[in-house]
Short mmCIF file of C-alpha atoms in Angstrom, two decimals:
data_model
loop_
_atom_site.label_atom_id
_atom_site.label_comp_id
_atom_site.label_asym_id
_atom_site.label_seq_id
_atom_site.Cartn_x
_atom_site.Cartn_y
_atom_site.Cartn_z
CA MET A 10 7.97 -73.78 171.16
CA SER A 11 9.72 -75.07 168.06
CA ASP A 12 9.40 -73.93 164.46
CA ASP A 13 9.61 -75.62 161.09
CA VAL A 14 11.06 -73.64 158.20
CA LEU A 15 10.97 -74.52 154.52
CA SER A 16 13.52 -72.37 152.67
CA VAL A 17 14.28 -71.88 149.00
CA ILE A 18 17.80 -70.68 148.19
CA PRO A 19 19.86 -70.29 144.99
CA THR A 20 22.31 -73.08 144.24
CA ASP A 21 25.09 -70.45 144.00
CA PRO A 22 25.64 -69.07 147.53
CA TYR A 23 26.71 -65.66 146.17
CA TRP A 24 23.85 -65.09 143.69
CA GLN A 25 20.93 -62.73 144.29
CA PRO A 26 17.90 -62.11 142.08
CA GLU A 27 16.55 -58.79 140.93
CA ARG A 28 13.96 -57.35 143.31
CA ALA A 29 11.00 -57.91 140.94
CA ALA A 30 11.90 -61.59 140.50
CA ALA A 31 12.22 -61.98 144.28
CA ASP A 32 8.77 -60.45 144.74
CA ARG A 33 7.28 -62.87 142.19
CA ALA A 34 9.00 -65.83 143.92
CA ALA A 35 7.66 -64.72 147.31
CA ALA A 36 4.15 -64.59 145.82
CA LEU A 37 4.71 -68.07 144.38
CA ALA A 38 5.73 -69.30 147.85
CA GLY A 39 2.47 -67.92 149.24
CA ALA A 40 0.47 -69.71 146.56
CA LEU A 41 2.31 -73.02 147.04
CA ALA A 42 2.25 -72.93 150.86
CA PRO A 43 -1.22 -71.59 151.57
CA GLY A 44 -1.48 -72.46 155.24
CA ARG A 45 0.32 -73.06 158.47
CA ARG A 46 -0.46 -74.60 161.84
CA GLY A 47 -3.69 -73.33 163.35
CA GLY A 48 -5.14 -72.41 159.96
CA LEU A 49 -3.23 -69.12 159.81
CA ALA A 50 -1.84 -67.54 156.68
CA PRO A 51 1.75 -68.50 155.90
CA GLU A 52 4.55 -66.38 157.31
CA ILE A 53 6.95 -65.79 154.45
CA GLN A 54 10.24 -63.96 154.93
CA VAL A 55 12.46 -62.80 152.10
CA ASN A 56 16.01 -62.42 153.40
CA TRP A 57 18.80 -60.51 151.68
CA HIS A 58 22.38 -60.64 152.98
CA ASP A 59 25.63 -58.90 152.05
CA ARG A 60 27.55 -62.16 152.51
CA PRO A 61 26.56 -65.81 152.30
CA ASN A 62 24.68 -66.85 155.43
CA LEU A 63 24.20 -70.35 156.72
CA VAL A 64 20.77 -71.80 155.97
CA ASP A 65 20.84 -74.93 158.06
CA CYS A 66 18.42 -77.70 158.90
CA GLY A 67 18.52 -77.06 162.65
CA ALA A 68 17.74 -80.09 164.77
CA TYR A 69 17.59 -82.32 161.69
CA LEU A 70 21.37 -82.18 161.21
CA GLU A 71 22.77 -85.61 162.05
CA TRP A 72 26.33 -85.46 160.73
CA ILE A 73 28.70 -83.77 158.28
CA THR A 74 31.38 -85.62 156.33
CA CYS A 75 34.43 -84.45 154.41
CA PRO A 76 34.11 -84.56 150.60
CA HIS A 77 37.80 -85.53 150.36
CA CYS A 78 38.45 -88.27 152.96
CA SER A 79 34.80 -89.08 153.91
CA ASP A 80 35.56 -88.78 157.64
CA MET A 81 32.89 -87.37 159.92
CA LEU A 82 33.66 -83.79 160.90
CA ASP A 83 33.85 -82.84 164.56
CA PRO A 84 30.48 -81.33 165.57
CA GLY A 85 32.34 -78.88 167.84
CA TRP A 86 34.36 -77.57 164.89
CA TRP A 87 31.19 -77.04 162.87
CA THR A 88 29.23 -75.45 165.74
CA GLY A 89 32.07 -73.04 166.50
CA LEU A 90 32.30 -72.02 162.87
CA ALA A 91 28.53 -71.55 162.52
CA GLU A 92 28.28 -69.53 165.73
CA ALA A 93 31.25 -67.32 164.80
CA HIS A 94 29.48 -66.30 161.57
CA ALA A 95 25.86 -66.33 162.73
CA THR A 96 25.30 -62.57 162.75
CA ARG A 97 27.57 -61.35 159.97
CA GLY A 98 27.68 -64.19 157.47
CA PHE A 99 30.77 -65.63 155.80
CA ASP A 100 33.34 -63.49 153.99
CA THR A 101 34.51 -66.69 152.31
CA LEU A 102 33.29 -70.26 152.26
CA ALA A 103 36.87 -71.54 151.88
CA ALA A 104 38.03 -73.76 154.74
CA GLU A 105 40.86 -76.06 155.68
CA LEU A 106 39.16 -79.20 156.89
CA PRO A 107 40.22 -80.48 160.31
CA CYS A 108 40.02 -84.17 159.39
CA CYS A 109 42.55 -84.35 156.55
CA GLY A 110 43.73 -80.77 156.10
CA ALA A 111 42.25 -80.55 152.61
CA ALA A 112 41.25 -77.20 151.22
CA SER A 113 37.54 -77.11 150.47
CA THR A 114 34.49 -74.89 150.67
CA LEU A 115 31.80 -75.14 153.30
CA ASP A 116 29.09 -75.60 150.69
CA ALA A 117 30.93 -78.68 149.36
CA LEU A 118 30.69 -80.56 152.68
CA ASN A 119 28.31 -83.51 152.86
CA TYR A 120 25.47 -82.57 155.23
CA HIS A 121 22.96 -85.14 156.41
CA TRP A 122 20.14 -83.30 156.20
CA PRO A 123 20.81 -80.67 153.58
CA CYS A 124 22.22 -77.30 154.63
CA GLY A 125 23.26 -74.43 152.41
CA PHE A 126 24.66 -70.94 152.18
CA ALA A 127 22.94 -68.00 150.54
CA ARG A 128 22.81 -64.25 150.11
CA PHE A 129 19.09 -64.65 149.28
CA GLU A 130 16.47 -66.83 150.93
CA ILE A 131 12.71 -67.26 150.90
CA ALA A 132 11.75 -68.78 154.26
CA ILE A 133 8.26 -70.15 154.90
CA TRP A 134 7.61 -70.60 158.61
CA ASN A 135 5.45 -73.39 160.05
CA THR A 136 3.74 -74.35 156.83
CA VAL A 137 1.62 -77.50 156.87
CA ARG A 138 2.73 -78.54 153.40
CA GLU A 139 5.27 -81.20 152.48
CA PRO A 140 8.61 -80.23 150.88
CA PHE A 141 8.45 -78.73 147.41
CA THR A 142 8.42 -81.13 144.49
CA ASP A 143 11.04 -81.03 141.74
CA ASP A 144 8.48 -79.38 139.44
CA GLU A 145 7.73 -76.69 142.05
CA LEU A 146 11.45 -76.04 142.55
CA ALA A 147 11.79 -75.71 138.76
CA THR A 148 9.02 -73.09 138.84
CA PHE A 149 10.89 -71.18 141.57
CA ALA A 150 14.05 -71.38 139.45
CA GLU A 151 12.24 -70.06 136.39
CA THR A 152 10.67 -67.25 138.43
CA LEU A 153 13.98 -66.21 139.97
CA GLY A 154 16.11 -66.81 136.88
CA HIS A 155 18.52 -69.17 138.66
CA PRO A 156 18.52 -72.82 139.87
CA VAL A 157 17.35 -73.31 143.45
CA ARG A 158 17.30 -75.91 146.20
CA GLN A 159 15.30 -76.28 149.38
CA ILE A 160 16.38 -76.58 152.98
CA ILE A 161 14.02 -78.10 155.54
CA ALA A 162 14.67 -77.03 159.12
CA HIS A 163 13.36 -77.71 162.60
CA ILE A 164 14.49 -75.08 165.09
#
């Protein structure tokens, strides 16, 4: 069986909200995503991490390009990096890119479908709703006290 996940993460991969704000944002997620497949209540997870963790788009990822030379990055390089940090997160997002040797950060790469890194995530599993609108994301940002973005995943 496959799952669809709609995640809301801060735009700064190192930022975390205060607990009360996170609780209010989780309640907002429940109000904005009231159902999932089979008519069940939404499954909402609030994830906290010591280090930035990859929040990827799963099977939707088509390619990644370098922000410096625009070359496509080797999928094997990316998969190895993601797998090496899957359980512990990333101590740093700094990376030397294999295409041109440029110094960059992993969150600056061009992902086709969006991916991100976060120490805080609200994940809504198997919701039947469409992605959040810009106005809804602004409401999440106001609730959390920090700008946010969404990641849509199929895993």
